[in-house]
Coordinates of N, CA, C and O and ligand atoms in Angstrom, one line a residue:
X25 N -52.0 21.8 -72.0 CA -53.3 22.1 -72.7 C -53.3 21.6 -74.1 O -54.2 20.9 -74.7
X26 N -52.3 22.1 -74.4 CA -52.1 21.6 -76.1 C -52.7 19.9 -76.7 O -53.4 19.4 -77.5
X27 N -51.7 19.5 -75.5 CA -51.7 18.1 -75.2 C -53.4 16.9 -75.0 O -53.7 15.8 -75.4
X28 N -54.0 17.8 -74.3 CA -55.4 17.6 -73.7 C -55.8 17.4 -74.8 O -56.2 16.3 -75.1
X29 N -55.6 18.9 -76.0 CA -56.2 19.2 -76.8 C -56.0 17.9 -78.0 O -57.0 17.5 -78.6
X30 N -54.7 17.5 -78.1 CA -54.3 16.7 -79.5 C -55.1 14.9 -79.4 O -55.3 14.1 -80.2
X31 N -55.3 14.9 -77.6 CA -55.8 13.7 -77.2 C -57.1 13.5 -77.2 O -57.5 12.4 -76.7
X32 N -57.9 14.6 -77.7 CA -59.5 14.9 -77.8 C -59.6 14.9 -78.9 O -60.7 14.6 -79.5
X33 N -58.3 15.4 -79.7 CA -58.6 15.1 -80.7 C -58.8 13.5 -81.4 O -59.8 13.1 -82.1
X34 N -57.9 12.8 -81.2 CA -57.5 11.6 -81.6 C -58.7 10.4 -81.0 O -58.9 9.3 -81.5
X35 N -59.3 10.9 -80.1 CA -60.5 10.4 -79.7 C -61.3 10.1 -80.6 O -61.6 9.0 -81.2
X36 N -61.8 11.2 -80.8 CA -63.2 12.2 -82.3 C -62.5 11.6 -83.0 O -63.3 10.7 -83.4
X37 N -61.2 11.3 -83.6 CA -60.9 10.6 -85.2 C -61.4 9.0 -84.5 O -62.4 8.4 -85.0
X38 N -60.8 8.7 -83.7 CA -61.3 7.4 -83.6 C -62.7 6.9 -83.4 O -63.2 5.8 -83.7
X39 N -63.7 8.2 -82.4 CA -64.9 7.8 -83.1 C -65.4 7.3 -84.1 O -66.3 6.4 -84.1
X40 N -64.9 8.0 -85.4 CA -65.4 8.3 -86.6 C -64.9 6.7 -87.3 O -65.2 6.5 -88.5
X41 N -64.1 5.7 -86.7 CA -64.1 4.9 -86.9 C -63.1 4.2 -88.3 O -63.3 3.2 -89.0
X42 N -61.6 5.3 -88.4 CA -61.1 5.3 -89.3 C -59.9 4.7 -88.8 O -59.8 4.6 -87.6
X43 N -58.7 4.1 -89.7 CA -57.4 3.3 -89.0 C -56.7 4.5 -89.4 O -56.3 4.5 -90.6
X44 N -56.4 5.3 -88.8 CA -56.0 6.9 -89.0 C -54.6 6.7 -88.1 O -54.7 6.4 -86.9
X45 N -53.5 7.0 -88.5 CA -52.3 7.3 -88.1 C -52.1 8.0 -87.0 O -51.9 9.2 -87.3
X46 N -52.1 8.0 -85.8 CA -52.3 8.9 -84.4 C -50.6 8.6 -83.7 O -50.0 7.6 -83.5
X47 N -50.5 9.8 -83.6 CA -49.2 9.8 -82.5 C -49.0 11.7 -81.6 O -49.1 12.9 -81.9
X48 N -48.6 10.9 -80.7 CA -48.6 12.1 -79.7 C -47.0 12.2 -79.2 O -46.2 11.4 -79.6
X49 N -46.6 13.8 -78.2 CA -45.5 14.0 -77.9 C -45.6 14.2 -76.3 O -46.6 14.6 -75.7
X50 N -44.6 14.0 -75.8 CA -44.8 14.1 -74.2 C -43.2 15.2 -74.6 O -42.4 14.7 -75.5
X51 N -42.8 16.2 -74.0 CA -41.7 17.2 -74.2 C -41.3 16.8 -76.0 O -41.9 17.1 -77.0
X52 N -39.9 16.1 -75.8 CA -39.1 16.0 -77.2 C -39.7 14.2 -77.4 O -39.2 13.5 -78.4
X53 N -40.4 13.8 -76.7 CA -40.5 12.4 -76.9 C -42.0 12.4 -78.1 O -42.9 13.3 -78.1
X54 N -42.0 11.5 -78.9 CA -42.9 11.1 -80.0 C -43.3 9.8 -79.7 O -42.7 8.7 -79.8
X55 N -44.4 9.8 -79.3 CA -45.0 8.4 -79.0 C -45.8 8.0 -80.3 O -46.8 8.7 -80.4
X56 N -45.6 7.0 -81.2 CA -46.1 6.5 -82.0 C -46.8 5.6 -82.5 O -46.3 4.6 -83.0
X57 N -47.9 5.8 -82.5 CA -48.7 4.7 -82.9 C -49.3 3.6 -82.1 O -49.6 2.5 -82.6
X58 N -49.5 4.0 -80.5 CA -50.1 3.4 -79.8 C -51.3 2.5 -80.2 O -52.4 2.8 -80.6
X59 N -50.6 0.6 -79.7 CA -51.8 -0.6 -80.3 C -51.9 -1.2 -79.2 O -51.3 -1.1 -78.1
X60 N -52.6 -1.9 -79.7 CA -52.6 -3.6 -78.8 C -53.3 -4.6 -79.3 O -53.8 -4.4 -80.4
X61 N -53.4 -5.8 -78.7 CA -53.8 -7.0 -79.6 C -55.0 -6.9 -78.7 O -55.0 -6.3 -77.6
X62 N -56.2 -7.7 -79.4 CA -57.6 -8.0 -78.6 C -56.7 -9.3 -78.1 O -55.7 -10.0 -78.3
X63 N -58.0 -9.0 -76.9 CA -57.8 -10.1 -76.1 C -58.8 -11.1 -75.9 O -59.7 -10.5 -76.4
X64 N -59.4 -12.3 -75.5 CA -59.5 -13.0 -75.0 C -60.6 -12.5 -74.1 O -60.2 -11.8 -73.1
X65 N -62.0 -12.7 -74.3 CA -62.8 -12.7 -73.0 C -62.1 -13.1 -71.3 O -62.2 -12.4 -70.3
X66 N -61.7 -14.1 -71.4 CA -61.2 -14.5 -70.4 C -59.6 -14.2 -69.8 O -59.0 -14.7 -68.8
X67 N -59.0 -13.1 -70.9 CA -57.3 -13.4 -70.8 C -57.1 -12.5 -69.7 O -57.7 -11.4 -69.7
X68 N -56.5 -12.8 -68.7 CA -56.1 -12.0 -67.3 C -55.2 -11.1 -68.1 O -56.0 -10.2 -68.2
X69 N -54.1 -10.8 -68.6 CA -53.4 -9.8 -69.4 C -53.1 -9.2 -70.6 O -53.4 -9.9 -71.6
X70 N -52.7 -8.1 -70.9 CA -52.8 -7.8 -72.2 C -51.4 -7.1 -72.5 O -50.5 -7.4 -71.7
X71 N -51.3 -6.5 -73.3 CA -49.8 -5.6 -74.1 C -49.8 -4.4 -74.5 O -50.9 -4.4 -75.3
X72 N -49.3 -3.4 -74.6 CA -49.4 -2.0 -75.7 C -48.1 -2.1 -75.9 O -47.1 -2.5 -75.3
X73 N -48.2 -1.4 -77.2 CA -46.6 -1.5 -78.1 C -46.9 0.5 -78.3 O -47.9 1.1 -78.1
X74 N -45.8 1.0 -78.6 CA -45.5 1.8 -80.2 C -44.6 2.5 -80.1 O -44.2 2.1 -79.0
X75 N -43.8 3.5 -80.5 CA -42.7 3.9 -80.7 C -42.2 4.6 -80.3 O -43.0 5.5 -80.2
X76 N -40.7 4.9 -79.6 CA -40.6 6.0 -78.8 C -39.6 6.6 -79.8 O -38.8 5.8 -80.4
X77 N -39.6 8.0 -80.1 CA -38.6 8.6 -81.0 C -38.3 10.2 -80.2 O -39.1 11.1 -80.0
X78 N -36.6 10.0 -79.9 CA -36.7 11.7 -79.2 C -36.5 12.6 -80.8 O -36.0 12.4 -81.9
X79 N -37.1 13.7 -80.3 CA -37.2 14.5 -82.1 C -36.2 15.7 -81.4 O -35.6 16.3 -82.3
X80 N -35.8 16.1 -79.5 CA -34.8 16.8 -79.4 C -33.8 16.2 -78.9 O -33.6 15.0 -78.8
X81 N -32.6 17.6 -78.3 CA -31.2 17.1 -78.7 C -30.9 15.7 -77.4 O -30.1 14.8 -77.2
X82 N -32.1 16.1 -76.8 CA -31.7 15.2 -75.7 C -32.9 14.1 -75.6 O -33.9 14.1 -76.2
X83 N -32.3 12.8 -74.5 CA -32.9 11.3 -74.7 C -34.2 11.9 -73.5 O -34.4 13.1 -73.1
X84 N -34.8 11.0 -73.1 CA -35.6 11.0 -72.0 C -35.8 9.3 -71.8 O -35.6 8.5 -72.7
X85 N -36.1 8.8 -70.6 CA -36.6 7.5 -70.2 C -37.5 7.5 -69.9 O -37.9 8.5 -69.3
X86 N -38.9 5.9 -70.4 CA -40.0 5.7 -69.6 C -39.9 5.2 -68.6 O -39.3 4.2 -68.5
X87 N -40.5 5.9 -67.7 CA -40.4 5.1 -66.3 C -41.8 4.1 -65.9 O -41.7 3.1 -65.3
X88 N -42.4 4.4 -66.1 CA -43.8 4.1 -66.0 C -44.6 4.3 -66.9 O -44.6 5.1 -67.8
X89 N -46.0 3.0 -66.6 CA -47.5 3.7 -67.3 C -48.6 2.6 -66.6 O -48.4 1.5 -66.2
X90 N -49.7 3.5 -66.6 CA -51.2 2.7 -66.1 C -52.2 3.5 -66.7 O -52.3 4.7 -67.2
X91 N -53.0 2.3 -66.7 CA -54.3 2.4 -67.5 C -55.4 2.2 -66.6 O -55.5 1.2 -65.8
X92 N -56.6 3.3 -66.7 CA -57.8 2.2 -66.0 C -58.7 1.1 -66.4 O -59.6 0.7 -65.7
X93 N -58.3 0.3 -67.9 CA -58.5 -1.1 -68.1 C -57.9 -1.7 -67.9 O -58.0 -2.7 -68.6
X94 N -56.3 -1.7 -66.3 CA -55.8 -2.7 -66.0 C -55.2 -2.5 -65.0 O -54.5 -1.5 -65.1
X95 N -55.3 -3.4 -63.5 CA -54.4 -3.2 -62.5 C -54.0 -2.6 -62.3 O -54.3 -1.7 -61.5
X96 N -53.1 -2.7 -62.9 CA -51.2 -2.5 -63.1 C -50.8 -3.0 -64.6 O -50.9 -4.0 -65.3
X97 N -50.3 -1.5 -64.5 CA -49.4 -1.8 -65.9 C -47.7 -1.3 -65.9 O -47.2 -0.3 -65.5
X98 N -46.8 -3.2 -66.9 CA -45.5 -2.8 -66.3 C -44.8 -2.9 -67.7 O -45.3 -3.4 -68.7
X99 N -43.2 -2.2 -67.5 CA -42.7 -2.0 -68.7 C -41.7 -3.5 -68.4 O -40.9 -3.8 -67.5
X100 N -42.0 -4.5 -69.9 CA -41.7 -5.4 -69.5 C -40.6 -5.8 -70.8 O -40.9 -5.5 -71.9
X101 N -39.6 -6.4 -70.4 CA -38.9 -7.0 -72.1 C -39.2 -8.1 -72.3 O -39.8 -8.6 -71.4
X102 N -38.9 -9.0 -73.5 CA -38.7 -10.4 -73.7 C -37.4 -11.3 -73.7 O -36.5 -10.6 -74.3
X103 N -37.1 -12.1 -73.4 CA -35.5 -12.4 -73.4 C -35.6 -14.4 -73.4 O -36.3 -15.3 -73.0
X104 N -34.5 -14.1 -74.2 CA -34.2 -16.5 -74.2 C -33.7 -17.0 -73.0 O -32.5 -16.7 -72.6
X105 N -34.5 -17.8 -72.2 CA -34.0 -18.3 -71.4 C -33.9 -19.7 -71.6 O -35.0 -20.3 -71.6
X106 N -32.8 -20.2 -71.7 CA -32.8 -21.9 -72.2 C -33.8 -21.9 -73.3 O -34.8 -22.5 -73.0
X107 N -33.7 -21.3 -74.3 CA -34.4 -21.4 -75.4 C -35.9 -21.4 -75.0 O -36.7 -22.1 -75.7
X108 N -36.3 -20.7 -74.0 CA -37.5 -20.6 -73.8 C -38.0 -19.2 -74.1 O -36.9 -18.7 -74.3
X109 N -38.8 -18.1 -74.2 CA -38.8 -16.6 -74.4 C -39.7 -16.3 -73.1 O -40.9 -16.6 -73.1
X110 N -39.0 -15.7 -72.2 CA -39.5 -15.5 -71.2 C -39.8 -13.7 -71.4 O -39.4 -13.0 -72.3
X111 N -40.5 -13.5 -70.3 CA -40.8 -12.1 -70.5 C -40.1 -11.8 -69.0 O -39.9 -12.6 -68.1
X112 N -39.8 -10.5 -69.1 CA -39.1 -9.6 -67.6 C -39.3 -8.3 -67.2 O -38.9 -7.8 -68.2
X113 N -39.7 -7.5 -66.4 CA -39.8 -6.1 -66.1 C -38.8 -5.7 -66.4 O -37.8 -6.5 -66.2
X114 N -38.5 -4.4 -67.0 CA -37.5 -3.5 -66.7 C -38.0 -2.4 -66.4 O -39.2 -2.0 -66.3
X115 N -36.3 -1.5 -66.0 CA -36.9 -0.3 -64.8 C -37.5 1.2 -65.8 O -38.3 2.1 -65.5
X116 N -36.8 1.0 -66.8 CA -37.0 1.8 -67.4 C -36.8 1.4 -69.1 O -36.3 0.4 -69.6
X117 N -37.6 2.9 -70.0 CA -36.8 1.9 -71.1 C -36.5 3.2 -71.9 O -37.4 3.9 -72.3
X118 N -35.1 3.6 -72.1 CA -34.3 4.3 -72.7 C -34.7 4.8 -74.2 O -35.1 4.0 -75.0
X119 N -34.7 6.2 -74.3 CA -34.6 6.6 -75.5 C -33.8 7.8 -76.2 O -34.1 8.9 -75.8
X120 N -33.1 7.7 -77.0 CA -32.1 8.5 -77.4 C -32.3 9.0 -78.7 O -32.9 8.4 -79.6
X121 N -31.3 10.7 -78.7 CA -32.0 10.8 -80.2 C -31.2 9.7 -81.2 O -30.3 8.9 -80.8
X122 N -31.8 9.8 -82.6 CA -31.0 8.7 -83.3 C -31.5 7.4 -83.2 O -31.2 6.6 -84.1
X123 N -32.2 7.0 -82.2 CA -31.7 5.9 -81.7 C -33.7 5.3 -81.0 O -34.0 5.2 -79.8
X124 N -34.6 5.2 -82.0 CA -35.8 4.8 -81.4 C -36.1 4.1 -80.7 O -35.4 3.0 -80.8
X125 N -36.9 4.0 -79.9 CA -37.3 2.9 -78.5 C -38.5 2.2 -79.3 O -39.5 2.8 -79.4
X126 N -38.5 0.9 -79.9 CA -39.6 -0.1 -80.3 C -40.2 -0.6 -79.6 O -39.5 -1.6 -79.2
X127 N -41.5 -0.6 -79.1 CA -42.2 -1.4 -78.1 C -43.2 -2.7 -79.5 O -44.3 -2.3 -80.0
X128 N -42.8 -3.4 -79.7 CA -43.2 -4.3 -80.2 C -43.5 -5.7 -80.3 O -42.3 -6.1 -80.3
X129 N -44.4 -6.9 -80.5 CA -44.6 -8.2 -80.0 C -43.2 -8.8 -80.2 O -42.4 -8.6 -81.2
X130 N -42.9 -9.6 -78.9 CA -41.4 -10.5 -79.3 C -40.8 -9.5 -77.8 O -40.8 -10.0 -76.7
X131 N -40.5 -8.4 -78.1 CA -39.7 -7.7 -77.7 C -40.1 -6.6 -76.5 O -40.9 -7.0 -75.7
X132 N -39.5 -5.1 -76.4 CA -40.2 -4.4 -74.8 C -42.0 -4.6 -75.1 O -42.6 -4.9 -76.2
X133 N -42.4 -4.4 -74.3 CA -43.9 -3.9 -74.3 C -44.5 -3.3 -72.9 O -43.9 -3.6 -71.8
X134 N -45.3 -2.9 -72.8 CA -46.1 -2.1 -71.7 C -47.5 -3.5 -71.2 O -48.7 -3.7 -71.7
X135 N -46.6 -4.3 -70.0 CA -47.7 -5.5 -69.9 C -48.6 -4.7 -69.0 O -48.2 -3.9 -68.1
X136 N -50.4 -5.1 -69.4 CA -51.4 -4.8 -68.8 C -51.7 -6.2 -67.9 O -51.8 -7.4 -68.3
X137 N -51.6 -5.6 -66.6 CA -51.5 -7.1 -65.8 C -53.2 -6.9 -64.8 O -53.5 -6.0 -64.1
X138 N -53.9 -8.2 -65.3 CA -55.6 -7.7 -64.1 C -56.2 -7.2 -65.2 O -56.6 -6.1 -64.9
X139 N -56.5 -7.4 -66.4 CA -57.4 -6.8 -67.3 C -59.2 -6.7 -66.4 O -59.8 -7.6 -65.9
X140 N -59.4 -5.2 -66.5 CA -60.6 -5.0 -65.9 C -62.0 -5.4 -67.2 O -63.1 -5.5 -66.8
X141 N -61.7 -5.4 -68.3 CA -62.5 -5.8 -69.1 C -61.6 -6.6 -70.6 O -60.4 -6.4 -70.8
X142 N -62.2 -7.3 -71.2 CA -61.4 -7.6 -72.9 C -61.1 -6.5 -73.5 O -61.9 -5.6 -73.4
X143 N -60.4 -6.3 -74.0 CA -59.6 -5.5 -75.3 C -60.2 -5.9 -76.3 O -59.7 -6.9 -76.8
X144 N -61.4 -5.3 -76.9 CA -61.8 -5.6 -78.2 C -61.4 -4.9 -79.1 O -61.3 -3.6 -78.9
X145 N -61.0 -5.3 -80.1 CA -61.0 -4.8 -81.5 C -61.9 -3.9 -82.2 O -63.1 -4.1 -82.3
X146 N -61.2 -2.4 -82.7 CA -61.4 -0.8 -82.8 C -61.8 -0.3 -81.7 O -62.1 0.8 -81.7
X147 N -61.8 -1.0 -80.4 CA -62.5 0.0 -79.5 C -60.4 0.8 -79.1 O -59.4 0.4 -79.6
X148 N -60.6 1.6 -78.5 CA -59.5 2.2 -77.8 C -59.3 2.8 -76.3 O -60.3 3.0 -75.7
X149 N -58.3 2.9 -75.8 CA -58.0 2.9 -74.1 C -56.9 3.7 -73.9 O -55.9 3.3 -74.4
X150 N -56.9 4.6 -73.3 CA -55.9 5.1 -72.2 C -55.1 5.0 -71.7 O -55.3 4.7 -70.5
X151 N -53.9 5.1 -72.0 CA -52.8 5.0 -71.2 C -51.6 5.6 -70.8 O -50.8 6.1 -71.6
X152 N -51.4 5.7 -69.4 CA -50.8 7.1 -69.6 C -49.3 7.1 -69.2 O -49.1 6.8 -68.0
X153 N -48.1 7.4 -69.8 CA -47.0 7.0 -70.1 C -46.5 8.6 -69.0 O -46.7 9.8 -68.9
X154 N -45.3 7.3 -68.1 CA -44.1 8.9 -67.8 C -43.3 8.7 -68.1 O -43.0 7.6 -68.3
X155 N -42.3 10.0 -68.3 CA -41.2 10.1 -68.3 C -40.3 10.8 -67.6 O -40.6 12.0 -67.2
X156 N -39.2 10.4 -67.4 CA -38.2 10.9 -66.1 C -37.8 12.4 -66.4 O -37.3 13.0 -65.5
X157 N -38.0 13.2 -67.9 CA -38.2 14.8 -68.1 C -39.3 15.2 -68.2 O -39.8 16.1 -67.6
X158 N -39.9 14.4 -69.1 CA -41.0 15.3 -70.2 C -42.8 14.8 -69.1 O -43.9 15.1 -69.5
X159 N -42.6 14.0 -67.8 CA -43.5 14.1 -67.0 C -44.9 12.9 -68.0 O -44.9 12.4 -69.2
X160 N -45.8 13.0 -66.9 CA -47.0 12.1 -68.1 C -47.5 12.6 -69.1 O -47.5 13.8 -69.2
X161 N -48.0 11.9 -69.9 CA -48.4 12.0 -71.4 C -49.4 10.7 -71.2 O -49.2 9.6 -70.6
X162 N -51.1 11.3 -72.0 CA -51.7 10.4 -72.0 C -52.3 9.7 -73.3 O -53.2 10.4 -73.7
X163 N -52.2 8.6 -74.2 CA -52.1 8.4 -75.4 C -53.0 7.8 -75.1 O -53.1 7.6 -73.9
X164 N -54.2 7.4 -76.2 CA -55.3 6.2 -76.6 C -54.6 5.5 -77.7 O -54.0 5.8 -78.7
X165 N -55.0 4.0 -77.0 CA -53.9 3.2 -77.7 C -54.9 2.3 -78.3 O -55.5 1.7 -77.4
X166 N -55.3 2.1 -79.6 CA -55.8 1.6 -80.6 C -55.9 0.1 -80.5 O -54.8 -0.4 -80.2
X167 N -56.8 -0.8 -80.7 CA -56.6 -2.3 -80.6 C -57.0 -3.0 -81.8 O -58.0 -2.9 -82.5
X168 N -56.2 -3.7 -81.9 CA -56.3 -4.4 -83.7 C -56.5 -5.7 -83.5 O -56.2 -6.0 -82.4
X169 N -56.9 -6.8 -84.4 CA -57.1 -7.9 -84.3 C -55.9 -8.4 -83.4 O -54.8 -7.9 -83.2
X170 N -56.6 -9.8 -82.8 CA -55.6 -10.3 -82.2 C -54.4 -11.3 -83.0 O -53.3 -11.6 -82.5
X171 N -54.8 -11.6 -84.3 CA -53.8 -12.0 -85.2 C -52.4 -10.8 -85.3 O -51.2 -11.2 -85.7
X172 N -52.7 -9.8 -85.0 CA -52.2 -8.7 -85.7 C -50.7 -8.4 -85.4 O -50.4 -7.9 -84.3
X173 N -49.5 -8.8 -86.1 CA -48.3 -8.2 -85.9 C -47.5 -7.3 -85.9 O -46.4 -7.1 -85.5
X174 N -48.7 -6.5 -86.6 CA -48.0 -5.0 -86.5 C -49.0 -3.9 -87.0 O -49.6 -4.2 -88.0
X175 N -49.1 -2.6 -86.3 CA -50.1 -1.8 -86.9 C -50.9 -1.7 -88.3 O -50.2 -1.6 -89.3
X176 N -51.6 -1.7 -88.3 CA -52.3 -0.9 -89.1 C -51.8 0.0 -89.8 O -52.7 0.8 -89.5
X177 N -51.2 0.6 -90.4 CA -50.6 2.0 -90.4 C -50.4 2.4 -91.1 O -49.6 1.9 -91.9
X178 N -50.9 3.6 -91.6 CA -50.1 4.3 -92.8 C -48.8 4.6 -93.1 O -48.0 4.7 -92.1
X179 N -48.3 4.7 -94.5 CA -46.9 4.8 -94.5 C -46.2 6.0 -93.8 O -47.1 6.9 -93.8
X180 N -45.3 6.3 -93.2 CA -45.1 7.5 -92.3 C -44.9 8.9 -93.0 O -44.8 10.0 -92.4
X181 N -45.0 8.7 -94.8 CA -45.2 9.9 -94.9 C -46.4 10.4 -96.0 O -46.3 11.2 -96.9
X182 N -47.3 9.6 -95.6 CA -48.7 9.4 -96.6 C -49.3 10.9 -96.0 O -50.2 11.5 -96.7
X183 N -48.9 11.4 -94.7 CA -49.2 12.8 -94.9 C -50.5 12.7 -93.9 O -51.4 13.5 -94.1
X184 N -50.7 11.8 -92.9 CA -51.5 11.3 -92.0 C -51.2 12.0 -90.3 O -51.8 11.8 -89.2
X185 N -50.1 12.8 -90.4 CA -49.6 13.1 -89.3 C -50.1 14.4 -89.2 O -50.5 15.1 -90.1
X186 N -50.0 14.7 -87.5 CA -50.4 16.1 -87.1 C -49.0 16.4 -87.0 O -48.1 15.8 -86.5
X187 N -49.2 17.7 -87.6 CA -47.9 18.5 -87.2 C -47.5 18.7 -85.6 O -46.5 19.3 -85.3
Ligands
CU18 CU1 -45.0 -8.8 -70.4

């Protein structure tokens, strides 16, 4: 419920049409700063990035996530192949305390595969993240220019966070 509650909230702020620091928790997991790049009227796929941080004593894994602006959505890494940067599914993607999980361009990300509409810029979308303890968690994940290499974001302790 709590949860419902923090995600109705972050809605309402993003109505109001501010680049407002949003992060949610699924058990001990901190999901941070849920983005994506606009897309392309025409681009069949898209990406969500943001941060995974365990805040307790123990890790949890994502196993999964889907969105209803896309197919299927897979947790995917990037990797050199003959100096080419290929992208690849993985099964899961680890997170430990200590030790944060970066979903960011280059590197893991949450591929949106079948985009049912474009990803425009300020609008935001749904996505709902599991994990192998802490069960689903549903974040709105923020879309920023398509130039964009990295959030928006306030400094992490400009004092923008919910407790
Ligand atoms: Cu991918």
């Amino acid at each position: 419920m709590n949860r419902l509650l923090r995600v109705t909230a972050a809605l309402f702020l993003f109505g109001t049409g501010g680049a407002l620091a949003h992060d949610y928790k699924a058990g001990p997991i901190a999901i941070d700063h849920p983005w994506a790049r606009a897309t392309a009227p025409s681009a069949p796929n898209g990406a969500a990035y943001f941060v995974l941080n365990s805040v307790g004593p123990d890790g949890d894994r994502l196993l999964s996530a889907s969105t209803p602006v896309a197919e299927k959505a897979e947790l995917h890494t990037h990797l050199m192949d003959n100096g080419v940067m290929k992208m690849r599914p993985v099964n899961a993607i680890e997170v430990t305390p200590g030790s944060p999980a970066a979903l960011a361009p280059g590197g893991l990300h949450v591929m949106l595969l079948g985009l049912k509409q474009p990803l425009v810029k300020g609008r935001s979308f749904p996505l709902t993240l599991v994990f192998e303890k802490a069960g689903a968690a549903t974040v709105q994940v923020d879309v920023q220019g398509a130039g964009e290499a990295a959030p928006a974001h306030r400094a992490p302790d400009a004092g923008g966070h919910k407790p």
